[in-house]
Coordinates of C-alpha atoms and ligand atoms in Angstrom, one line a residue:
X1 CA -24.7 12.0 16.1
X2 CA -22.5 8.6 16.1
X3 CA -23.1 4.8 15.9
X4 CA -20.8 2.2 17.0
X5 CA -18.6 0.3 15.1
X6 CA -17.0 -3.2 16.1
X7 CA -13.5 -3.0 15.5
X8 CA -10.3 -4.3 16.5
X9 CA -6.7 -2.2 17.4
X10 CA -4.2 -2.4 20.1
X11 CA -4.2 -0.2 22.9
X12 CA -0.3 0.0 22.9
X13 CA 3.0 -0.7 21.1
X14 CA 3.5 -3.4 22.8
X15 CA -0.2 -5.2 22.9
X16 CA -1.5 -7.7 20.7
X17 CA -4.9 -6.5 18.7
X18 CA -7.9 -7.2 20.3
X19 CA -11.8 -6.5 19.7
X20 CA -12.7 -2.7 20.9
X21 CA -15.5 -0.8 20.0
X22 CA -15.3 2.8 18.5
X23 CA -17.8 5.5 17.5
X24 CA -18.4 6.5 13.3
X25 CA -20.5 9.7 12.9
X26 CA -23.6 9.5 10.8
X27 CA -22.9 10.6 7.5
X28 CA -23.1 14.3 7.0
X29 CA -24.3 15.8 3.2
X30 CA -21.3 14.5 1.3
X31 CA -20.6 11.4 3.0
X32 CA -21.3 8.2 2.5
X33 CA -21.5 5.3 5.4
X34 CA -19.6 1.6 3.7
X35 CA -20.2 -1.7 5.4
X36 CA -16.7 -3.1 5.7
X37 CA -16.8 -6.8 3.0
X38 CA -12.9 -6.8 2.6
X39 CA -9.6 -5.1 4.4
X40 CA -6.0 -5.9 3.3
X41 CA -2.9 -6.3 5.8
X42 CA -0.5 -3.8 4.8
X43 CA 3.0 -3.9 6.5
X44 CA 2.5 -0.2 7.5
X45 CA -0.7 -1.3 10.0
X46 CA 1.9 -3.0 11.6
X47 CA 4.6 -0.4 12.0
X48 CA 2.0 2.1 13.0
X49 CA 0.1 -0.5 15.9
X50 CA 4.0 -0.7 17.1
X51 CA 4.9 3.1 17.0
X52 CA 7.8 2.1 14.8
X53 CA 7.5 5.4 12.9
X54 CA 7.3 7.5 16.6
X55 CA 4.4 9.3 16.1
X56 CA 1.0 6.8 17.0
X57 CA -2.1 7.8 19.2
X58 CA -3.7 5.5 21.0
X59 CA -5.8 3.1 20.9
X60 CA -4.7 2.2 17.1
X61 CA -7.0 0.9 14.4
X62 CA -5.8 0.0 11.5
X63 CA -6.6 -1.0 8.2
X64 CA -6.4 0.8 4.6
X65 CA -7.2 -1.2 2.2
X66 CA -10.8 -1.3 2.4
X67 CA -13.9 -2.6 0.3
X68 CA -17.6 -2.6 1.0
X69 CA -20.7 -1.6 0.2
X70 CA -22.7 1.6 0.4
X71 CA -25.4 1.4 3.4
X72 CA -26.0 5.3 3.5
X73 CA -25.6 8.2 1.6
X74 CA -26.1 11.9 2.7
X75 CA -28.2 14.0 0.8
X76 CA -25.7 15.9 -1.7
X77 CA -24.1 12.8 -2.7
X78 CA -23.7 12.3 -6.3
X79 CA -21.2 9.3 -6.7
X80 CA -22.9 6.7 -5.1
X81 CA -26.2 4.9 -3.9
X82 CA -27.1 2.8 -1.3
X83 CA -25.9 -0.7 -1.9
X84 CA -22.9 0.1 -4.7
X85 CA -19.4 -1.1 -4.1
X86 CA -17.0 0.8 -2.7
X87 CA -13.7 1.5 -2.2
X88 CA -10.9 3.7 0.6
X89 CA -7.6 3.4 1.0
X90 CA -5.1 5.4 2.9
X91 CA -6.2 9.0 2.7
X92 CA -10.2 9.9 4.1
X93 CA -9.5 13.8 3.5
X94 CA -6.9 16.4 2.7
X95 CA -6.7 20.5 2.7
X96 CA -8.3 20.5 -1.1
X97 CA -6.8 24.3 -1.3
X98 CA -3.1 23.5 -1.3
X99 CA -1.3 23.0 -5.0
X100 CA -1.1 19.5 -4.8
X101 CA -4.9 18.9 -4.0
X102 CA -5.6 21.0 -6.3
X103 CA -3.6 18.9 -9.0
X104 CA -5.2 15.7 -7.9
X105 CA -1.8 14.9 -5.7
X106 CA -3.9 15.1 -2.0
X107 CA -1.2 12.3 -0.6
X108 CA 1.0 15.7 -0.8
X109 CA -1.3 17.7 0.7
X110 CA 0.7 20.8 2.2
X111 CA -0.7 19.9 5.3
X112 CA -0.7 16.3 4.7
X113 CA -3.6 14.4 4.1
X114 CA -6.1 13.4 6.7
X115 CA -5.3 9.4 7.0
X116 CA -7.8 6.6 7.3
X117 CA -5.8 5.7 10.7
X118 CA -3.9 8.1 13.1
X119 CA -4.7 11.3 11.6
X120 CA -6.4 14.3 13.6
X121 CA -10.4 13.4 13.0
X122 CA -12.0 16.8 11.6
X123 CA -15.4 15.6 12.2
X124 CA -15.5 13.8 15.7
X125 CA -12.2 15.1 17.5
X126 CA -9.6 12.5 18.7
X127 CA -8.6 10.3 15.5
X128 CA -9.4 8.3 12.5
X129 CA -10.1 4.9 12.7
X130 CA -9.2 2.3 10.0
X131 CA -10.8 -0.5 8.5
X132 CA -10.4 -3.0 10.6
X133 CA -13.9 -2.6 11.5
X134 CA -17.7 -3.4 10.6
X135 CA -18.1 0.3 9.0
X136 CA -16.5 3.2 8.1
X137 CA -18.2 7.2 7.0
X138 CA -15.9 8.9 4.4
X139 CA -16.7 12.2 2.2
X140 CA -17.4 10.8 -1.3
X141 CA -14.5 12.8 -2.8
X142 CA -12.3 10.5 -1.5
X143 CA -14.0 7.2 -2.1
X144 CA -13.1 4.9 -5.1
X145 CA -15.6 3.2 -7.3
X146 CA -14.6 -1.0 -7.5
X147 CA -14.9 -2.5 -11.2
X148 CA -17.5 -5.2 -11.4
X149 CA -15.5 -7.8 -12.9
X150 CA -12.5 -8.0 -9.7
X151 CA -12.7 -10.5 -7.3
X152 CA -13.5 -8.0 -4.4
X153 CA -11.0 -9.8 -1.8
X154 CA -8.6 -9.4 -4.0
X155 CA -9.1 -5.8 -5.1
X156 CA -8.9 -4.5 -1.3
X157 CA -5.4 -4.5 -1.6
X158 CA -4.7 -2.5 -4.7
X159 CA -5.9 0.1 -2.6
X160 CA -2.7 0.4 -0.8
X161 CA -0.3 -1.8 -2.3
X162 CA -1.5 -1.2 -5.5
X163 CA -1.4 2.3 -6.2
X164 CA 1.7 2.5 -4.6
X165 CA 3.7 0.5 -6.7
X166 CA 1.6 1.9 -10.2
X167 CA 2.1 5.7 -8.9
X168 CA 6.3 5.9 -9.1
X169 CA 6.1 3.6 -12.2
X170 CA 3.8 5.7 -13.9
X171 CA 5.7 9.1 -12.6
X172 CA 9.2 7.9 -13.9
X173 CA 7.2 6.4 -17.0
X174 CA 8.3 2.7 -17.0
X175 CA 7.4 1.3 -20.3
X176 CA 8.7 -1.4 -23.2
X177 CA 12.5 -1.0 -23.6
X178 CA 13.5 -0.5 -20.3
X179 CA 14.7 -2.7 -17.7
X180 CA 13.2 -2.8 -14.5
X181 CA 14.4 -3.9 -10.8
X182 CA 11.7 -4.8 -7.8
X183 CA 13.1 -5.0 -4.6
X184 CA 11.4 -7.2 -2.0
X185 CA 8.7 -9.8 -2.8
X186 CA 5.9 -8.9 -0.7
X187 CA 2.2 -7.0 -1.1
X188 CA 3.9 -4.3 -2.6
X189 CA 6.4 -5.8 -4.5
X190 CA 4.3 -8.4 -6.2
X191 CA 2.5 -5.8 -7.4
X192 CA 5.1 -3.7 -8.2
X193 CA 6.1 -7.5 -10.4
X194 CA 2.3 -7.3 -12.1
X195 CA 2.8 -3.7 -12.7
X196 CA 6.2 -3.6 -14.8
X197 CA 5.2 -6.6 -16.6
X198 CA 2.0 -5.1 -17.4
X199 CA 3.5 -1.7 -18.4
X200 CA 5.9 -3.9 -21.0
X201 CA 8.8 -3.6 -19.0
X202 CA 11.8 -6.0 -19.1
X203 CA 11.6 -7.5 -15.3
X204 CA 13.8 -8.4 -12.6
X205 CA 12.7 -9.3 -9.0
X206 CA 15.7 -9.2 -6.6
X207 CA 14.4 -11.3 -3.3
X208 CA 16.1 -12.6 0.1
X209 CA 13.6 -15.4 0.0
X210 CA 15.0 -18.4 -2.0
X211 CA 11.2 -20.1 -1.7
X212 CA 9.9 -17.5 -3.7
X213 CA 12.0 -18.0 -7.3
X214 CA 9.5 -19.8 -8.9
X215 CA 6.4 -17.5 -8.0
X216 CA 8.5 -14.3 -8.7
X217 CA 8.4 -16.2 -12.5
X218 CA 5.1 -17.1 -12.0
X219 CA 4.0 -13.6 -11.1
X220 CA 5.5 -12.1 -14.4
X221 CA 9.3 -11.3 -13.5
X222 CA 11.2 -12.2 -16.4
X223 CA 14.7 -13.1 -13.7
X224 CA 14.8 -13.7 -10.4
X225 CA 17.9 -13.3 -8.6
X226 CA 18.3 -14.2 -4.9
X227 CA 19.6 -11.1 -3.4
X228 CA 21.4 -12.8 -0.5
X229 CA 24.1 -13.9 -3.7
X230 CA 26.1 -10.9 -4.2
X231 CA 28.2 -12.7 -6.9
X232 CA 24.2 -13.0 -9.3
X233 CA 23.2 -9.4 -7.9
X234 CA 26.6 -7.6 -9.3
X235 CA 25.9 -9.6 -12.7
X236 CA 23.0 -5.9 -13.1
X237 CA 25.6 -3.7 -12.3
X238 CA 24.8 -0.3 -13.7
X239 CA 22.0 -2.4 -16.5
X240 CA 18.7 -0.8 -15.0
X241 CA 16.4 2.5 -15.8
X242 CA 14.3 1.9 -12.8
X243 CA 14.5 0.2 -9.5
X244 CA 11.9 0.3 -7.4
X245 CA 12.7 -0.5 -3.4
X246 CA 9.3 -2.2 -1.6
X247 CA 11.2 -3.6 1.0
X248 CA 10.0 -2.9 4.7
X249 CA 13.0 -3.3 6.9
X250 CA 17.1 -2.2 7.2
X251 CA 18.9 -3.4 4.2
X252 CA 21.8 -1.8 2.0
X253 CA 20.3 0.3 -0.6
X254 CA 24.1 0.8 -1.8
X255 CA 23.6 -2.5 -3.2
X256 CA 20.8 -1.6 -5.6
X257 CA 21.7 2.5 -6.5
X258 CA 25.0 0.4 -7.9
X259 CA 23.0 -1.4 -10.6
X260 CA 21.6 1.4 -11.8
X261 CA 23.0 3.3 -15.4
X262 CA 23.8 6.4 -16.5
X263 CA 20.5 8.7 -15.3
X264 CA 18.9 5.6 -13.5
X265 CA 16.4 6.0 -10.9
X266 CA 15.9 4.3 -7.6
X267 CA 12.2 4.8 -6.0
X268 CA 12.1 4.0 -2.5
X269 CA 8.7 2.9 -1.0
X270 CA 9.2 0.8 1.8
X271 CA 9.3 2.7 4.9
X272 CA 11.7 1.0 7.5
X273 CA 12.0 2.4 11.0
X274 CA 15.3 3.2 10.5
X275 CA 17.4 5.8 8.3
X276 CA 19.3 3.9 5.6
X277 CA 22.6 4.9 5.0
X278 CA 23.5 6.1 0.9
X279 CA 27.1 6.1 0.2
X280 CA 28.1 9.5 -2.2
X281 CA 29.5 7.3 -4.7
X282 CA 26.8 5.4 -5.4
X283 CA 25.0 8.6 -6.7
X284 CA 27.6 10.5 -8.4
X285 CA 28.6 8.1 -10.6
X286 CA 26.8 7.8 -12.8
X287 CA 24.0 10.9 -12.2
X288 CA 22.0 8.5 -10.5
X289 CA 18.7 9.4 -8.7
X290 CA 17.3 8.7 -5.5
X291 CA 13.8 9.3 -5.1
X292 CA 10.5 8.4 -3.1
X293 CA 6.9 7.8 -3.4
X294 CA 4.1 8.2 -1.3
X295 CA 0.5 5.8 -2.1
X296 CA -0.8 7.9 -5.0
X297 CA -3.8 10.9 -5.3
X298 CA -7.9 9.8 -5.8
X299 CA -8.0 10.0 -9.4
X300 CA -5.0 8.4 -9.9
X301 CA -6.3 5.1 -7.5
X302 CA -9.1 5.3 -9.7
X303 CA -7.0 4.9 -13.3
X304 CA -4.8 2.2 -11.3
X305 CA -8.5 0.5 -10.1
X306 CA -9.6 0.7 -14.0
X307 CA -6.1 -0.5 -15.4
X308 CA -6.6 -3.9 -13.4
X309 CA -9.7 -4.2 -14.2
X310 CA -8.8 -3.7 -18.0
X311 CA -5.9 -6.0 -17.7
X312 CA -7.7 -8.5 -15.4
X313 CA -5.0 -8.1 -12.4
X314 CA -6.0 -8.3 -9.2
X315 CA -3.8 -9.0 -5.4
X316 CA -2.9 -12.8 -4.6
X317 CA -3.9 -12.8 -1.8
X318 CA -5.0 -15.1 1.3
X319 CA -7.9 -14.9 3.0
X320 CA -8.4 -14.6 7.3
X321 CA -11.0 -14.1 9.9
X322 CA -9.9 -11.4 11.9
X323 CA -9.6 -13.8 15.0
X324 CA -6.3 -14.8 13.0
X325 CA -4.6 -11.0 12.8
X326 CA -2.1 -11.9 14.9
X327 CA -0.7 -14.9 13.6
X328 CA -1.1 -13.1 10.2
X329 CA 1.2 -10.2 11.4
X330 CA 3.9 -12.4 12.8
X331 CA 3.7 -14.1 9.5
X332 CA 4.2 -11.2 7.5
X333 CA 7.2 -10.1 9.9
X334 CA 8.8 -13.5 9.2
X335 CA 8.2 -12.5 5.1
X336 CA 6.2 -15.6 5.4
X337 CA 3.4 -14.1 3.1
X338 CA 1.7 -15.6 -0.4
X339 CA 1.1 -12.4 -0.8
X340 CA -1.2 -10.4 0.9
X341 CA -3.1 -10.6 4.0
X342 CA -7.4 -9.9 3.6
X343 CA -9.4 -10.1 6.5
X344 CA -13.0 -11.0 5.7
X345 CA -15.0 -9.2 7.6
X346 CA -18.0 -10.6 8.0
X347 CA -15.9 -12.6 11.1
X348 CA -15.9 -9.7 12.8
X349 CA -19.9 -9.9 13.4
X350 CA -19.3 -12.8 15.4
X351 CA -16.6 -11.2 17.8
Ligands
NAP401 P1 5.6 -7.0 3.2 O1 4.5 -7.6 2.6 O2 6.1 -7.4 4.6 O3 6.9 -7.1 2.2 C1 8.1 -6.6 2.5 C2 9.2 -7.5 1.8 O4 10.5 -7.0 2.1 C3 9.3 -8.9 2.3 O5 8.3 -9.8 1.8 C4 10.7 -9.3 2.0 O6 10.7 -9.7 0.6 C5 11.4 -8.0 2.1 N1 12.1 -7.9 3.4 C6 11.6 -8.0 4.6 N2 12.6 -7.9 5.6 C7 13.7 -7.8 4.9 C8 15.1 -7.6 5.3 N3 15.4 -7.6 6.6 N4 16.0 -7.5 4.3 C9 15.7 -7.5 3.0 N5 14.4 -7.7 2.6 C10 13.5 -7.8 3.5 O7 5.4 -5.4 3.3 P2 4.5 -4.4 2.4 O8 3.1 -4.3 3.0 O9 4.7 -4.8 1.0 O10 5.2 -3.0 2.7 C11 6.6 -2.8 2.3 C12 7.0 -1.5 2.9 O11 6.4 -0.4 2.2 C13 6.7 -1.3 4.4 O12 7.7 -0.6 5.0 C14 5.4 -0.4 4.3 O13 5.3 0.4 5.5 C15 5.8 0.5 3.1 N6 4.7 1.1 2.5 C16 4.9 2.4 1.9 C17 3.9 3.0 1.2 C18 4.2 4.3 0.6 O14 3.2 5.1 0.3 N7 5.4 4.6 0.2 C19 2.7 2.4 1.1 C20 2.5 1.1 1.7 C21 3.5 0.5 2.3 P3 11.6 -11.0 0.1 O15 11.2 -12.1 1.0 O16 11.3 -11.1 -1.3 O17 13.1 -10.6 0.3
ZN402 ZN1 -0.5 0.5 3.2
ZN403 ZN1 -3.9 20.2 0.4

């Protein structure tokens, strides 16, 4: 049994997003259904909707960084009741067998998680559908519980950009004492900014964007250097423990491996469509380390979800009607973001 959802999701590459309608199923015994309040813009919606990684079905929905509220619960659910907040983000299932579901990593599941958006759907055939809709089933295992004191527009975005700047910092354990780099000042790096700061580090925002100095200050970076001024970037050169790359298209990530010292690390999470090319030198000497990270697994989303609501840190965000999603994704290609996208929702009843 399904019901329909409004939603809205591009039919092609190339097309602009536009209302469609799509089918949920009811919510089995471990599922619960979530009316959709609040759904963040992430930069990877966009280079999914545009096949930039090579590998979208069609028609696209996207969306994972979703709150809401529980509407329906199936009858072995434990977590939640009808009418609590709730939270997804990027992952809606994985294997649960495999080592790293078993040790709370499902974003490595052996073979790979089940997406919110462009993953095979288990339940219905065809596949998943994101959040850029009125509603959305998910097994309770892999649904988040929302704090009570977070602004909820603001908290959809941790759900994405959030843990994915707090899971490599926690892994390579950034803490007082060290000095830290953030590459790229947008969702994810002004939370990777929030983050440091918060974990006691010493921080450095490195940005292309001359206009965004004063918030990278603002936002808790201790230096700012405009990045497009080689003469100010080489001024780090081999000073930092931890460099963490959020940036979403080409650039030279020679530039930053080089300001890394003796045993540094480099985490890349931005995702560009491209390879980026790494010159030997700038890992041999001195024993740097290249690395990635991928969003983070359920239990740790739901430590990053209580550390912000400990600390009181949320997304800045601004706040659209999804009749804007357009405009908002050319913005965000332009880097013309303040400095995430939300959609509220409740627009979308009126499409
Ligand atoms: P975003 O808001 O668009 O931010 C990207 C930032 O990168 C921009 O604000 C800009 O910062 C910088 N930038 C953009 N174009 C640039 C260029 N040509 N050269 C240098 N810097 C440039 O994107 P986001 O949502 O934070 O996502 C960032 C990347 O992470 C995307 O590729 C996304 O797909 C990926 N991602 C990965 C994961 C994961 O699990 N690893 C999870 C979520 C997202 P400045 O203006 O400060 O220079
Ligand atoms: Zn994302
Ligand atoms: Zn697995």
């Amino acid at each position: 049994m399904t019901t329909p959802a409004k939603a809205f999701g591009s039919s092609a590459a190339t097309s602009a997003l536009a209302p469609m309608g799509i089918l949920r199923r009811d919510p089995k015994e471990k599922d619960i259904e979530i009316e959709i309040l609040y759904c963040g813009v992430c930069h990877s919606d966009i280079h999914q909707a545009r096949n930039e990684w090579h590998n979208t079905v069609y028609p696209c929905v996207p969306g994972h960084e979703i709150v809401g509220r529980v509407t329906k619960v199936g009858s072995q659910v434990t977590k939640f009741k009808v009418g609590d907040l709730s939270a997804v983000g990027c992952m809606v299932d994985s294997c649960r067998t495999c080592p790293s579901c078993k040790s709370g990593l499902e974003q490595y599941c052996d073979s790979w998680p089940t997406f919110t958006y462009n993953s095979a759907d288990k339940h219905l055939g065809g596949h998943t559908f994101g959040g850029y809709s009125t509603h959305i089933v998910v097994d309770e295992s892999y649904v988040l519980r929302v704090p009570k004191n977070l602004d909820l527009a603001a908290t959809a975005p941790l759900l994405c950009a959030g843990i994915t700047t707090y899971s490599p910092m926690r892994h390579w354990k950034v803490g007082p004492g060290q000095k830290v780099g953030i590459v790229g000042l947008g969702g994810l790096g002004h939370m990777g900014v929030k983050f440091a700061k918060a974990f006691g580090a010493h921080v450095v925002l490195f940005t292309t964007s001359p206009s965004k100095v004063a918030d990278g200050l603002r936002l808790g970076a201790h230096e700012v250097v405009v990045s497009t001024n080689q003469e100010e970037v080489m001024k780090h050169y081999r000073s930092f423990d931890f460099i963490l790359d959020c940036v979403s298209a080409q650039h030279d990530v020679n530039l930053y491996l080089n300001l890394l010292k003796l045993d540094g690390t480099m985490t890349l999470v931005g995702a560009p469509e491209h390879p980026l090319p790494v010159a030997a030198f700038s890992l041999l000497m001195p024993r740097r380390k290249f690395t990635g990270s991928g969003i983070g697994g359920i239990a740790e989303t739901q430590e990053m979800l209580d550390f912000c609501a400990q600390h009181n840190i949320v997304c800045d965000i601004e706040l659209i009607p999804m009749q804007k999603i357009n405009e908002a994704w050319e913005r965000l290609i332009k880097q013309d973001v303040r400095y995430r996208f939300v959609i509220d929702m409740a627009s979308l009843k009126s499409v």
